[in-house]
Amino acid sequence: MTFGIAPSAAASAPDPVADAAIPETGEQLTRMLEPSEWSAAEIPLLRNPREVVSGLYARHRPTVATVIVAVLDPEERVRASASFVRRASTVDGWVFRNALLAQLRRVIPHDLRRRTPVRTAVLLYCRDGDARWTQEDGAWMWGLRDACTLHGLRCGAYITLTREGWQVLGEGRGGRRPHAVPAPDGRAGASGTGAEEGAGADGGRRRSPSDGAAPQPPTGGEASPSSPGGAASELSRRVAAR
């Protein structure tokens, strides 16, 4: 399987702050995976990539520069997902790994105690450009693989979402819908989280009393004693009747 290679636009915009945090050893240049290395890693194939992509798109509504990382169970059901905006201009797998790992730790416990990983992490990156592989893609691949190792997960598919459509890199599978769209104000959208285990169909987590949700008023048309206007309104009605 072959890839077309296009230059990365992000690679040409250095970030002095981010560069200062990376050792000047040249090591950062190796923290990316070439297409041949990704293909040789035997990444597990998605049984239904269109369903996975459509589900993540519906849940997070990504715009350009949005990254979505999701954890799938053996049946390819999404058990947790998170989205965030790629802000650093440095193309480096180590930086991307740290960003992905922080999101995974936030939405789902690690599986490091298991001898063999049973859950798989996939990454969907909404970006400009065409579907051809870029150095930025290679850095995200490196970051995804390393984050999965540190969180006890299997490394799954890397998917790009461009204005041409979506594509699972390394597999050649893709489609025209959904596709990348710019944010209404020209900027990438805000970050958000998807569902953990026990999620509803809308992707939101089912809330329990321990989640800090506000108590709902009783049904049946009667106001609760603590609701504003309950007892006062009743008293007013009695006075008016007299």
mmCIF file with all atom_site columns, C-alpha atoms in Angstrom, residues 26-220:
data_model
loop_
_atom_site.group_PDB
_atom_site.id
_atom_site.type_symbol
_atom_site.label_atom_id
_atom_site.label_alt_id
_atom_site.label_comp_id
_atom_site.label_asym_id
_atom_site.label_entity_id
_atom_site.label_seq_id
_atom_site.pdbx_PDB_ins_code
_atom_site.Cartn_x
_atom_site.Cartn_y
_atom_site.Cartn_z
_atom_site.occupancy
_atom_site.B_iso_or_equiv
_atom_site.pdbx_formal_charge
_atom_site.auth_seq_id
_atom_site.auth_comp_id
_atom_site.auth_asym_id
_atom_site.auth_atom_id
_atom_site.pdbx_PDB_model_num
ATOM 1   C CA . GLY A 1 26  ? 17.524  16.458 16.770 1.00 0.00 ? 26  GLY A CA 1
ATOM 2   C CA . GLU A 1 27  ? 15.568  13.670 18.441 1.00 0.00 ? 27  GLU A CA 1
ATOM 3   C CA . GLN A 1 28  ? 12.269  15.410 17.745 1.00 0.00 ? 28  GLN A CA 1
ATOM 4   C CA . LEU A 1 29  ? 12.803  14.764 14.045 1.00 0.00 ? 29  LEU A CA 1
ATOM 5   C CA . THR A 1 30  ? 12.444  11.010 14.669 1.00 0.00 ? 30  THR A CA 1
ATOM 6   C CA . ARG A 1 31  ? 9.232   11.285 16.687 1.00 0.00 ? 31  ARG A CA 1
ATOM 7   C CA . MET A 1 32  ? 7.005   10.553 13.735 1.00 0.00 ? 32  MET A CA 1
ATOM 8   C CA . LEU A 1 33  ? 6.089   7.453  11.777 1.00 0.00 ? 33  LEU A CA 1
ATOM 9   C CA . GLU A 1 34  ? 6.556   7.057  8.066  1.00 0.00 ? 34  GLU A CA 1
ATOM 10  C CA . PRO A 1 35  ? 3.710   5.408  6.133  1.00 0.00 ? 35  PRO A CA 1
ATOM 11  C CA . SER A 1 36  ? 5.740   2.218  5.782  1.00 0.00 ? 36  SER A CA 1
ATOM 12  C CA . GLU A 1 37  ? 6.321   2.086  9.549  1.00 0.00 ? 37  GLU A CA 1
ATOM 13  C CA . TRP A 1 38  ? 2.617   2.578  10.245 1.00 0.00 ? 38  TRP A CA 1
ATOM 14  C CA . SER A 1 39  ? 1.680   -0.179 7.812  1.00 0.00 ? 39  SER A CA 1
ATOM 15  C CA . ALA A 1 40  ? 4.249   -2.513 9.387  1.00 0.00 ? 40  ALA A CA 1
ATOM 16  C CA . ALA A 1 41  ? 2.765   -1.909 12.857 1.00 0.00 ? 41  ALA A CA 1
ATOM 17  C CA . GLU A 1 42  ? -0.225  -4.137 11.975 1.00 0.00 ? 42  GLU A CA 1
ATOM 18  C CA . ILE A 1 43  ? -2.815  -1.678 13.235 1.00 0.00 ? 43  ILE A CA 1
ATOM 19  C CA . PRO A 1 44  ? -6.134  -3.527 13.691 1.00 0.00 ? 44  PRO A CA 1
ATOM 20  C CA . LEU A 1 45  ? -8.642  -2.798 10.937 1.00 0.00 ? 45  LEU A CA 1
ATOM 21  C CA . LEU A 1 46  ? -11.970 -1.222 11.755 1.00 0.00 ? 46  LEU A CA 1
ATOM 22  C CA . ARG A 1 47  ? -14.877 -3.479 10.796 1.00 0.00 ? 47  ARG A CA 1
ATOM 23  C CA . ASN A 1 48  ? -17.090 -0.500 9.990  1.00 0.00 ? 48  ASN A CA 1
ATOM 24  C CA . PRO A 1 49  ? -14.996 2.678  9.703  1.00 0.00 ? 49  PRO A CA 1
ATOM 25  C CA . ARG A 1 50  ? -17.864 4.702  8.233  1.00 0.00 ? 50  ARG A CA 1
ATOM 26  C CA . GLU A 1 51  ? -19.992 4.066  11.316 1.00 0.00 ? 51  GLU A CA 1
ATOM 27  C CA . VAL A 1 52  ? -17.142 5.008  13.655 1.00 0.00 ? 52  VAL A CA 1
ATOM 28  C CA . VAL A 1 53  ? -16.364 8.203  11.747 1.00 0.00 ? 53  VAL A CA 1
ATOM 29  C CA . SER A 1 54  ? -20.022 9.230  11.470 1.00 0.00 ? 54  SER A CA 1
ATOM 30  C CA . GLY A 1 55  ? -20.598 8.580  15.169 1.00 0.00 ? 55  GLY A CA 1
ATOM 31  C CA . LEU A 1 56  ? -17.601 10.645 16.279 1.00 0.00 ? 56  LEU A CA 1
ATOM 32  C CA . TYR A 1 57  ? -18.520 13.438 13.885 1.00 0.00 ? 57  TYR A CA 1
ATOM 33  C CA . ALA A 1 58  ? -22.088 13.575 15.191 1.00 0.00 ? 58  ALA A CA 1
ATOM 34  C CA . ARG A 1 59  ? -20.873 13.576 18.776 1.00 0.00 ? 59  ARG A CA 1
ATOM 35  C CA . HIS A 1 60  ? -18.159 16.247 18.532 1.00 0.00 ? 60  HIS A CA 1
ATOM 36  C CA . ARG A 1 61  ? -18.990 18.256 15.362 1.00 0.00 ? 61  ARG A CA 1
ATOM 37  C CA . PRO A 1 62  ? -15.306 18.924 14.632 1.00 0.00 ? 62  PRO A CA 1
ATOM 38  C CA . THR A 1 63  ? -14.054 21.867 12.644 1.00 0.00 ? 63  THR A CA 1
ATOM 39  C CA . VAL A 1 64  ? -10.609 22.321 11.094 1.00 0.00 ? 64  VAL A CA 1
ATOM 40  C CA . ALA A 1 65  ? -7.769  21.760 13.619 1.00 0.00 ? 65  ALA A CA 1
ATOM 41  C CA . THR A 1 66  ? -9.930  19.617 15.918 1.00 0.00 ? 66  THR A CA 1
ATOM 42  C CA . VAL A 1 67  ? -8.505  16.335 17.218 1.00 0.00 ? 67  VAL A CA 1
ATOM 43  C CA . ILE A 1 68  ? -10.797 13.549 18.444 1.00 0.00 ? 68  ILE A CA 1
ATOM 44  C CA . VAL A 1 69  ? -9.441  10.573 20.383 1.00 0.00 ? 69  VAL A CA 1
ATOM 45  C CA . ALA A 1 70  ? -11.862 7.745  21.128 1.00 0.00 ? 70  ALA A CA 1
ATOM 46  C CA . VAL A 1 71  ? -11.660 4.425  22.957 1.00 0.00 ? 71  VAL A CA 1
ATOM 47  C CA . LEU A 1 72  ? -13.527 1.486  21.431 1.00 0.00 ? 72  LEU A CA 1
ATOM 48  C CA . ASP A 1 73  ? -14.485 -1.793 23.061 1.00 0.00 ? 73  ASP A CA 1
ATOM 49  C CA . PRO A 1 74  ? -14.040 -5.140 21.244 1.00 0.00 ? 74  PRO A CA 1
ATOM 50  C CA . GLU A 1 75  ? -17.427 -4.620 19.567 1.00 0.00 ? 75  GLU A CA 1
ATOM 51  C CA . GLU A 1 76  ? -16.293 -1.210 18.259 1.00 0.00 ? 76  GLU A CA 1
ATOM 52  C CA . ARG A 1 77  ? -18.666 0.679  20.521 1.00 0.00 ? 77  ARG A CA 1
ATOM 53  C CA . VAL A 1 78  ? -17.326 4.045  21.683 1.00 0.00 ? 78  VAL A CA 1
ATOM 54  C CA . ARG A 1 79  ? -16.658 3.830  25.409 1.00 0.00 ? 79  ARG A CA 1
ATOM 55  C CA . ALA A 1 80  ? -15.050 7.243  25.815 1.00 0.00 ? 80  ALA A CA 1
ATOM 56  C CA . SER A 1 81  ? -14.021 10.105 23.585 1.00 0.00 ? 81  SER A CA 1
ATOM 57  C CA . ALA A 1 82  ? -12.628 13.596 23.842 1.00 0.00 ? 82  ALA A CA 1
ATOM 58  C CA . SER A 1 83  ? -11.971 16.410 21.412 1.00 0.00 ? 83  SER A CA 1
ATOM 59  C CA . PHE A 1 84  ? -9.575  19.313 21.611 1.00 0.00 ? 84  PHE A CA 1
ATOM 60  C CA . VAL A 1 85  ? -8.080  21.968 19.366 1.00 0.00 ? 85  VAL A CA 1
ATOM 61  C CA . ARG A 1 86  ? -4.562  21.578 18.047 1.00 0.00 ? 86  ARG A CA 1
ATOM 62  C CA . ARG A 1 87  ? -2.859  24.860 18.940 1.00 0.00 ? 87  ARG A CA 1
ATOM 63  C CA . ALA A 1 88  ? 0.888   24.179 18.999 1.00 0.00 ? 88  ALA A CA 1
ATOM 64  C CA . SER A 1 89  ? 2.573   24.851 15.673 1.00 0.00 ? 89  SER A CA 1
ATOM 65  C CA . THR A 1 90  ? 5.458   22.461 16.390 1.00 0.00 ? 90  THR A CA 1
ATOM 66  C CA . VAL A 1 91  ? 5.081   19.143 14.586 1.00 0.00 ? 91  VAL A CA 1
ATOM 67  C CA . ASP A 1 92  ? 6.406   16.675 17.138 1.00 0.00 ? 92  ASP A CA 1
ATOM 68  C CA . GLY A 1 93  ? 5.067   13.283 18.200 1.00 0.00 ? 93  GLY A CA 1
ATOM 69  C CA . TRP A 1 94  ? 6.203   13.789 21.793 1.00 0.00 ? 94  TRP A CA 1
ATOM 70  C CA . VAL A 1 95  ? 4.071   16.927 22.147 1.00 0.00 ? 95  VAL A CA 1
ATOM 71  C CA . PHE A 1 96  ? 1.118   15.211 20.483 1.00 0.00 ? 96  PHE A CA 1
ATOM 72  C CA . ARG A 1 97  ? 1.557   12.129 22.686 1.00 0.00 ? 97  ARG A CA 1
ATOM 73  C CA . ASN A 1 98  ? 1.318   14.239 25.835 1.00 0.00 ? 98  ASN A CA 1
ATOM 74  C CA . ALA A 1 99  ? -1.832  15.967 24.585 1.00 0.00 ? 99  ALA A CA 1
ATOM 75  C CA . LEU A 1 100 ? -3.519  12.667 23.732 1.00 0.00 ? 100 LEU A CA 1
ATOM 76  C CA . LEU A 1 101 ? -2.480  11.018 26.982 1.00 0.00 ? 101 LEU A CA 1
ATOM 77  C CA . ALA A 1 102 ? -3.892  13.905 29.010 1.00 0.00 ? 102 ALA A CA 1
ATOM 78  C CA . GLN A 1 103 ? -7.252  13.509 27.266 1.00 0.00 ? 103 GLN A CA 1
ATOM 79  C CA . LEU A 1 104 ? -7.315  9.732  27.724 1.00 0.00 ? 104 LEU A CA 1
ATOM 80  C CA . ARG A 1 105 ? -6.536  10.034 31.424 1.00 0.00 ? 105 ARG A CA 1
ATOM 81  C CA . ARG A 1 106 ? -9.373  12.508 31.754 1.00 0.00 ? 106 ARG A CA 1
ATOM 82  C CA . VAL A 1 107 ? -12.108 10.373 30.216 1.00 0.00 ? 107 VAL A CA 1
ATOM 83  C CA . ILE A 1 108 ? -11.289 6.723  30.956 1.00 0.00 ? 108 ILE A CA 1
ATOM 84  C CA . PRO A 1 109 ? -9.180  4.673  33.439 1.00 0.00 ? 109 PRO A CA 1
ATOM 85  C CA . HIS A 1 110 ? -6.038  3.005  32.145 1.00 0.00 ? 110 HIS A CA 1
ATOM 86  C CA . ASP A 1 111 ? -5.782  -0.714 31.373 1.00 0.00 ? 111 ASP A CA 1
ATOM 87  C CA . LEU A 1 112 ? -2.154  -1.129 32.382 1.00 0.00 ? 112 LEU A CA 1
ATOM 88  C CA . ARG A 1 113 ? -2.970  -4.038 34.723 1.00 0.00 ? 113 ARG A CA 1
ATOM 89  C CA . ARG A 1 114 ? -4.158  -6.182 31.820 1.00 0.00 ? 114 ARG A CA 1
ATOM 90  C CA . ARG A 1 115 ? -1.657  -8.490 30.168 1.00 0.00 ? 115 ARG A CA 1
ATOM 91  C CA . THR A 1 116 ? -3.245  -7.887 26.795 1.00 0.00 ? 116 THR A CA 1
ATOM 92  C CA . PRO A 1 117 ? -5.133  -4.714 25.840 1.00 0.00 ? 117 PRO A CA 1
ATOM 93  C CA . VAL A 1 118 ? -8.827  -5.266 25.143 1.00 0.00 ? 118 VAL A CA 1
ATOM 94  C CA . ARG A 1 119 ? -9.794  -1.707 24.192 1.00 0.00 ? 119 ARG A CA 1
ATOM 95  C CA . THR A 1 120 ? -8.540  0.251  21.219 1.00 0.00 ? 120 THR A CA 1
ATOM 96  C CA . ALA A 1 121 ? -7.883  3.967  20.789 1.00 0.00 ? 121 ALA A CA 1
ATOM 97  C CA . VAL A 1 122 ? -8.489  5.642  17.447 1.00 0.00 ? 122 VAL A CA 1
ATOM 98  C CA . LEU A 1 123 ? -7.707  9.191  16.405 1.00 0.00 ? 123 LEU A CA 1
ATOM 99  C CA . LEU A 1 124 ? -9.635  11.404 14.007 1.00 0.00 ? 124 LEU A CA 1
ATOM 100 C CA . TYR A 1 125 ? -7.912  14.611 12.938 1.00 0.00 ? 125 TYR A CA 1
ATOM 101 C CA . CYS A 1 126 ? -9.868  17.304 11.111 1.00 0.00 ? 126 CYS A CA 1
ATOM 102 C CA . ARG A 1 127 ? -7.404  19.359 9.080  1.00 0.00 ? 127 ARG A CA 1
ATOM 103 C CA . ASP A 1 128 ? -6.838  21.449 5.995  1.00 0.00 ? 128 ASP A CA 1
ATOM 104 C CA . GLY A 1 129 ? -5.242  20.074 2.861  1.00 0.00 ? 129 GLY A CA 1
ATOM 105 C CA . ASP A 1 130 ? -5.955  16.886 0.971  1.00 0.00 ? 130 ASP A CA 1
ATOM 106 C CA . ALA A 1 131 ? -5.947  13.273 2.124  1.00 0.00 ? 131 ALA A CA 1
ATOM 107 C CA . ARG A 1 132 ? -2.285  12.636 1.328  1.00 0.00 ? 132 ARG A CA 1
ATOM 108 C CA . TRP A 1 133 ? 0.034   11.766 4.206  1.00 0.00 ? 133 TRP A CA 1
ATOM 109 C CA . THR A 1 134 ? 1.964   14.645 5.786  1.00 0.00 ? 134 THR A CA 1
ATOM 110 C CA . GLN A 1 135 ? 4.704   14.871 8.385  1.00 0.00 ? 135 GLN A CA 1
ATOM 111 C CA . GLU A 1 136 ? 2.081   16.157 10.795 1.00 0.00 ? 136 GLU A CA 1
ATOM 112 C CA . ASP A 1 137 ? 0.110   12.949 10.250 1.00 0.00 ? 137 ASP A CA 1
ATOM 113 C CA . GLY A 1 138 ? 3.264   10.983 11.001 1.00 0.00 ? 138 GLY A CA 1
ATOM 114 C CA . ALA A 1 139 ? 3.717   12.860 14.284 1.00 0.00 ? 139 ALA A CA 1
ATOM 115 C CA . TRP A 1 140 ? 0.107   12.152 15.298 1.00 0.00 ? 140 TRP A CA 1
ATOM 116 C CA . MET A 1 141 ? 0.635   8.478  14.466 1.00 0.00 ? 141 MET A CA 1
ATOM 117 C CA . TRP A 1 142 ? 3.708   8.378  16.700 1.00 0.00 ? 142 TRP A CA 1
ATOM 118 C CA . GLY A 1 143 ? 1.844   10.176 19.460 1.00 0.00 ? 143 GLY A CA 1
ATOM 119 C CA . LEU A 1 144 ? -1.181  7.871  19.251 1.00 0.00 ? 144 LEU A CA 1
ATOM 120 C CA . ARG A 1 145 ? 0.939   4.724  19.360 1.00 0.00 ? 145 ARG A CA 1
ATOM 121 C CA . ASP A 1 146 ? 2.943   5.925  22.351 1.00 0.00 ? 146 ASP A CA 1
ATOM 122 C CA . ALA A 1 147 ? -0.099  7.223  24.254 1.00 0.00 ? 147 ALA A CA 1
ATOM 123 C CA . CYS A 1 148 ? -1.808  3.861  23.795 1.00 0.00 ? 148 CYS A CA 1
ATOM 124 C CA . THR A 1 149 ? 1.220   2.048  25.206 1.00 0.00 ? 149 THR A CA 1
ATOM 125 C CA . LEU A 1 150 ? 1.270   4.305  28.273 1.00 0.00 ? 150 LEU A CA 1
ATOM 126 C CA . HIS A 1 151 ? -2.480  3.908  28.855 1.00 0.00 ? 151 HIS A CA 1
ATOM 127 C CA . GLY A 1 152 ? -2.739  0.156  28.297 1.00 0.00 ? 152 GLY A CA 1
ATOM 128 C CA . LEU A 1 153 ? -4.669  0.373  25.015 1.00 0.00 ? 153 LEU A CA 1
ATOM 129 C CA . ARG A 1 154 ? -4.255  -1.076 21.556 1.00 0.00 ? 154 ARG A CA 1
ATOM 130 C CA . CYS A 1 155 ? -3.240  1.451  18.953 1.00 0.00 ? 155 CYS A CA 1
ATOM 131 C CA . GLY A 1 156 ? -6.044  1.739  16.441 1.00 0.00 ? 156 GLY A CA 1
ATOM 132 C CA . ALA A 1 157 ? -6.780  3.593  13.242 1.00 0.00 ? 157 ALA A CA 1
ATOM 133 C CA . TYR A 1 158 ? -5.591  7.074  12.355 1.00 0.00 ? 158 TYR A CA 1
ATOM 134 C CA . ILE A 1 159 ? -8.278  8.897  10.387 1.00 0.00 ? 159 ILE A CA 1
ATOM 135 C CA . THR A 1 160 ? -8.066  12.245 8.643  1.00 0.00 ? 160 THR A CA 1
ATOM 136 C CA . LEU A 1 161 ? -11.063 14.432 7.931  1.00 0.00 ? 161 LEU A CA 1
ATOM 137 C CA . THR A 1 162 ? -10.481 16.969 5.159  1.00 0.00 ? 162 THR A CA 1
ATOM 138 C CA . ARG A 1 163 ? -12.755 18.969 2.888  1.00 0.00 ? 163 ARG A CA 1
ATOM 139 C CA . GLU A 1 164 ? -12.549 16.065 0.441  1.00 0.00 ? 164 GLU A CA 1
ATOM 140 C CA . GLY A 1 165 ? -13.960 13.631 3.001  1.00 0.00 ? 165 GLY A CA 1
ATOM 141 C CA . TRP A 1 166 ? -12.509 11.098 5.450  1.00 0.00 ? 166 TRP A CA 1
ATOM 142 C CA . GLN A 1 167 ? -9.800  8.496  5.021  1.00 0.00 ? 167 GLN A CA 1
ATOM 143 C CA . VAL A 1 168 ? -8.298  5.779  7.197  1.00 0.00 ? 168 VAL A CA 1
ATOM 144 C CA . LEU A 1 169 ? -4.597  6.218  6.503  1.00 0.00 ? 169 LEU A CA 1
ATOM 145 C CA . GLY A 1 170 ? -2.806  2.980  5.765  1.00 0.00 ? 170 GLY A CA 1
ATOM 146 C CA . GLU A 1 171 ? -5.978  1.207  4.676  1.00 0.00 ? 171 GLU A CA 1
ATOM 147 C CA . GLY A 1 172 ? -7.161  3.212  1.689  1.00 0.00 ? 172 GLY A CA 1
ATOM 148 C CA . ARG A 1 173 ? -10.749 3.223  2.933  1.00 0.00 ? 173 ARG A CA 1
ATOM 149 C CA . GLY A 1 174 ? -12.678 6.473  3.037  1.00 0.00 ? 174 GLY A CA 1
ATOM 150 C CA . GLY A 1 175 ? -15.701 8.439  1.915  1.00 0.00 ? 175 GLY A CA 1
ATOM 151 C CA . ARG A 1 176 ? -16.922 11.898 0.986  1.00 0.00 ? 176 ARG A CA 1
ATOM 152 C CA . ARG A 1 177 ? -19.178 12.385 4.000  1.00 0.00 ? 177 ARG A CA 1
ATOM 153 C CA . PRO A 1 178 ? -18.676 13.618 6.591  1.00 0.00 ? 178 PRO A CA 1
ATOM 154 C CA . HIS A 1 179 ? -16.018 16.120 5.593  1.00 0.00 ? 179 HIS A CA 1
ATOM 155 C CA . ALA A 1 180 ? -14.136 18.962 7.273  1.00 0.00 ? 180 ALA A CA 1
ATOM 156 C CA . VAL A 1 181 ? -15.783 22.351 7.626  1.00 0.00 ? 181 VAL A CA 1
ATOM 157 C CA . PRO A 1 182 ? -14.315 25.595 8.969  1.00 0.00 ? 182 PRO A CA 1
ATOM 158 C CA . ALA A 1 183 ? -15.666 27.083 12.179 1.00 0.00 ? 183 ALA A CA 1
ATOM 159 C CA . PRO A 1 184 ? -18.303 29.831 11.656 1.00 0.00 ? 184 PRO A CA 1
ATOM 160 C CA . ASP A 1 185 ? -15.901 32.497 12.909 1.00 0.00 ? 185 ASP A CA 1
ATOM 161 C CA . GLY A 1 186 ? -12.912 31.020 11.100 1.00 0.00 ? 186 GLY A CA 1
ATOM 162 C CA . ARG A 1 187 ? -11.436 29.498 14.237 1.00 0.00 ? 187 ARG A CA 1
ATOM 163 C CA . ALA A 1 188 ? -11.419 25.920 15.437 1.00 0.00 ? 188 ALA A CA 1
ATOM 164 C CA . GLY A 1 189 ? -14.170 24.830 17.770 1.00 0.00 ? 189 GLY A CA 1
ATOM 165 C CA . ALA A 1 190 ? -13.948 24.344 21.520 1.00 0.00 ? 190 ALA A CA 1
ATOM 166 C CA . SER A 1 191 ? -12.909 21.119 23.183 1.00 0.00 ? 191 SER A CA 1
ATOM 167 C CA . GLY A 1 192 ? -15.382 18.674 24.605 1.00 0.00 ? 192 GLY A CA 1
ATOM 168 C CA . THR A 1 193 ? -15.782 15.157 25.891 1.00 0.00 ? 193 THR A CA 1
ATOM 169 C CA . GLY A 1 194 ? -17.930 12.329 24.744 1.00 0.00 ? 194 GLY A CA 1
ATOM 170 C CA . ALA A 1 195 ? -19.432 9.474  26.659 1.00 0.00 ? 195 ALA A CA 1
ATOM 171 C CA . GLU A 1 196 ? -17.915 6.909  28.943 1.00 0.00 ? 196 GLU A CA 1
ATOM 172 C CA . GLU A 1 197 ? -19.431 3.515  29.603 1.00 0.00 ? 197 GLU A CA 1
ATOM 173 C CA . GLY A 1 198 ? -23.184 3.684  29.995 1.00 0.00 ? 198 GLY A CA 1
ATOM 174 C CA . ALA A 1 199 ? -23.649 6.522  27.541 1.00 0.00 ? 199 ALA A CA 1
ATOM 175 C CA . GLY A 1 200 ? -26.955 7.409  26.018 1.00 0.00 ? 200 GLY A CA 1
ATOM 176 C CA . ALA A 1 201 ? -27.664 7.480  22.326 1.00 0.00 ? 201 ALA A CA 1
ATOM 177 C CA . ASP A 1 202 ? -26.926 11.183 22.111 1.00 0.00 ? 202 ASP A CA 1
ATOM 178 C CA . GLY A 1 203 ? -23.350 10.681 23.291 1.00 0.00 ? 203 GLY A CA 1
ATOM 179 C CA . GLY A 1 204 ? -23.897 12.349 26.655 1.00 0.00 ? 204 GLY A CA 1
ATOM 180 C CA . ARG A 1 205 ? -23.070 10.558 29.855 1.00 0.00 ? 205 ARG A CA 1
ATOM 181 C CA . ARG A 1 206 ? -25.983 9.400  31.958 1.00 0.00 ? 206 ARG A CA 1
ATOM 182 C CA . ARG A 1 207 ? -25.969 11.467 35.079 1.00 0.00 ? 207 ARG A CA 1
ATOM 183 C CA . SER A 1 208 ? -26.418 10.057 38.539 1.00 0.00 ? 208 SER A CA 1
ATOM 184 C CA . PRO A 1 209 ? -27.059 11.896 41.827 1.00 0.00 ? 209 PRO A CA 1
ATOM 185 C CA . SER A 1 210 ? -23.334 11.780 42.507 1.00 0.00 ? 210 SER A CA 1
ATOM 186 C CA . ASP A 1 211 ? -22.620 13.758 39.341 1.00 0.00 ? 211 ASP A CA 1
ATOM 187 C CA . GLY A 1 212 ? -23.797 16.935 41.039 1.00 0.00 ? 212 GLY A CA 1
ATOM 188 C CA . ALA A 1 213 ? -26.829 17.364 38.824 1.00 0.00 ? 213 ALA A CA 1
ATOM 189 C CA . ALA A 1 214 ? -29.447 19.753 40.113 1.00 0.00 ? 214 ALA A CA 1
ATOM 190 C CA . PRO A 1 215 ? -32.580 17.969 41.400 1.00 0.00 ? 215 PRO A CA 1
ATOM 191 C CA . GLN A 1 216 ? -35.438 18.027 38.928 1.00 0.00 ? 216 GLN A CA 1
ATOM 192 C CA . PRO A 1 217 ? -38.799 19.556 39.979 1.00 0.00 ? 217 PRO A CA 1
ATOM 193 C CA . PRO A 1 218 ? -41.610 17.055 40.553 1.00 0.00 ? 218 PRO A CA 1
ATOM 194 C CA . THR A 1 219 ? -43.886 16.341 37.644 1.00 0.00 ? 219 THR A CA 1
ATOM 195 C CA . GLY A 1 220 ? -47.657 16.587 37.563 1.00 0.00 ? 220 GLY A CA 1
#
